[in-house]
Amino acid sequence: MKMIKKTLPLLLLSMMLVGCGGETTPENTEPGKTEPVETESVETGDNLPTVTLRIRLAKSEVEVGSTISLGCTVTSSDLNLKCAFTTENPDLIQINPNDNGVRAEIIGLKVGTAKVTVTSIANPNVSATCNIKVIPTKPTLANALRNITAHPYSILIGEYYNDNDMLVPTTVTQVADDMIVTVNADDLEPVIDVDNTPCYGEAIVDNKAVYLKKSGTGLTSSLDVVRSDIGLLDASNFKGRGEDTTFVNEVGPFFGLETLNPTWFDAIEKNEENTYVIEGDRDLDTLLSKNLNLAFAETTLLRMIDKNSYDALVTSSSGTAFATTIASSVETTIVVLDEDVLLIHCTIGDESFGAFVQPVDYVNEFDIDADVISQLSNVTDALEGIVVKDFKPSLDLADAVTAIKINNYIQSNSIYPDHKTEYNYDVFYTPDYVFYNCDKEFRDGYNTKVDDPDKWDQIPYGFMKKNDGIYRFEYNEPLNGKVASIVWGEKEENTDANTDLYQYANYFSSASFLSNGLLASFSDTTEKLWDGESTKFHKSTSEEVMLDILKYYAPDDFPDYYEACISGIAATYTDNKVSQINVTTGFCPFVYEGSGEPKDGSYGVDRFVLKSFGAATTNPVDALLNA
């Protein structure tokens, strides 16, 4: 493959020298900077003080609507250091002097070159001048993302050399309304395998996202639907969710820049080359702050540009790393070259890969050997008459959801007393009662990890609905030769015959976070990534699941103080049925018990497993309660 040169716009490759006046003009000025300009000291017969004035201007250009700072260094024999700032071109720039009189903010108003004069107040005979070039407003990254995703675009991925302006394209991705195709830049052959079959990409057929798997010179005669961690994908989300994104989308192996929410980048300050440095959170203390979005952005871009490196980082993190862990290994920059053209650059150690993202019309600037657009049309034509395979979730959640809705399931809760060691106890949700079996084995294990004041001394207990309200009971375990027994407490306050046991005891009766739309939400990879650790739930990040679960656990607080939340769901299958559902939820900030206020930089994690669907009455207290 020959090396292709992509010439960056002149605005990125050249800087204008600043012309400054006074007694002398500096020579050999470094591009983009202005050396101090010094006037000769002046003393007049009018007894004016001796003044030395130097202008300091780090940037010679300002965008329309943007601001740069102009400063000066002044010495004066009478200690009056203040200066007056004026311009002959008030239509081009606005000058706002600071109160100290030695600095001013320059705002660009209109394209052109403006002359600025700085004059000593103590000695008006001393002044210096410089020129400031006002340039058109450069497109922001947020607006460029909006422009790009508004029409079909290309992603040319390759390796960079020589100051980032040389690209050897290795793959070409075309993103359109109804299709994403990724092919080798040399021969237009597929470069991604799905289920060990070469796959051109994804397309929308019958409003379902399907894989375009290769068969011979064409496509397979029937197409598999794309399963993701948010369910079956369709035209609205197979590329990503656009500005509705809260976290990186759950997408298939093919996706577009729609996985990035433009508003994520509003707070990033660009440099004068219109370059944005993307930095995901590195600090555990801020792990779930709103900047987590940038960590997901870095992770997504790496996955798009260099999937091998992405996979290697995931593998090195036991396959379940937070996006922040991956982002900490990557240096990511995005240069906005035009209103709909980006240069994305990812570096890991000594390896550097990147992509040009641009409208499809520009792809031939890279001398791709064939007309990719025509090839994509051929792929589209080949879809005619192809059947989409029926997706009948024989491995579905139907039985599990039914059991949850009729309140007959077990929830195994994971507790981390030292924030790293896991202990579990089961909660039995039945139509008539709920039983929290925090037995001696659980208590003993938990209490080995905490100080005495924090020890777990609550024996197994539960709640049961009776004719006049809800009653609490405790279960005395058959320990030390004693016979198991139930001890009833008083009726719970503010409960009566109309009190809903399921709401009172936090049943998941509606199973709304496992709604019909999520029955197929468990992708082939999710189960493999699940390892049960509370702090590792990178794969699935559905905020909707998290917020729905919080309605049960924190109904009084929801959604007052949660800034961010993510969740992970995975299913375990046994004999073509879901035998358990693993759920991890994380949120920040976390409100510590008794404090009433969220703690900055804190986060909370809940992990539980739903299991034994339809068999919740197989527990130690059922026979005693029904005796």
mmCIF file of N, CA, C and O in Angstrom, residues 329-331 346-352:
data_model
loop_
_atom_site.group_PDB
_atom_site.id
_atom_site.type_symbol
_atom_site.label_atom_id
_atom_site.label_comp_id
_atom_site.label_asym_id
_atom_site.label_seq_id
_atom_site.Cartn_x
_atom_site.Cartn_y
_atom_site.Cartn_z
ATOM 1 N N SER A 329 -4.644 4.497 30.111
ATOM 2 C CA SER A 329 -3.546 3.968 29.299
ATOM 3 C C SER A 329 -3.468 4.619 27.928
ATOM 4 O O SER A 329 -2.565 4.302 27.149
ATOM 5 N N VAL A 330 -4.401 5.501 27.623
ATOM 6 C CA VAL A 330 -4.516 6.063 26.279
ATOM 7 C C VAL A 330 -4.379 7.577 26.317
ATOM 8 O O VAL A 330 -4.907 8.238 27.217
ATOM 9 N N GLU A 331 -3.649 8.109 25.358
ATOM 10 C CA GLU A 331 -3.609 9.559 25.131
ATOM 11 C C GLU A 331 -4.435 9.847 23.884
ATOM 12 O O GLU A 331 -4.142 9.319 22.812
ATOM 13 N N CYS A 346 -5.012 8.347 18.754
ATOM 14 C CA CYS A 346 -4.879 7.586 19.999
ATOM 15 C C CYS A 346 -3.451 7.046 20.094
ATOM 16 O O CYS A 346 -2.945 6.463 19.140
ATOM 17 N N THR A 347 -2.839 7.230 21.244
ATOM 18 C CA THR A 347 -1.482 6.746 21.465
ATOM 19 C C THR A 347 -1.454 5.891 22.718
ATOM 20 O O THR A 347 -1.955 6.291 23.770
ATOM 21 N N ILE A 348 -0.865 4.706 22.606
ATOM 22 C CA ILE A 348 -0.632 3.822 23.745
ATOM 23 C C ILE A 348 0.850 3.482 23.736
ATOM 24 O O ILE A 348 1.323 2.755 22.859
ATOM 25 N N GLY A 349 1.581 4.031 24.681
ATOM 26 C CA GLY A 349 3.020 3.805 24.698
ATOM 27 C C GLY A 349 3.663 4.360 23.447
ATOM 28 O O GLY A 349 3.507 5.542 23.118
ATOM 29 N N ASP A 350 4.359 3.512 22.697
ATOM 30 C CA ASP A 350 5.035 3.948 21.474
ATOM 31 C C ASP A 350 4.172 3.763 20.235
ATOM 32 O O ASP A 350 4.586 4.129 19.133
ATOM 33 N N GLU A 351 2.984 3.186 20.393
ATOM 34 C CA GLU A 351 2.129 2.938 19.240
ATOM 35 C C GLU A 351 1.151 4.083 19.047
ATOM 36 O O GLU A 351 0.570 4.588 20.011
ATOM 37 N N SER A 352 0.974 4.460 17.788
ATOM 38 C CA SER A 352 0.114 5.589 17.490
ATOM 39 C C SER A 352 -0.782 5.253 16.307
ATOM 40 O O SER A 352 -0.304 4.898 15.232
#
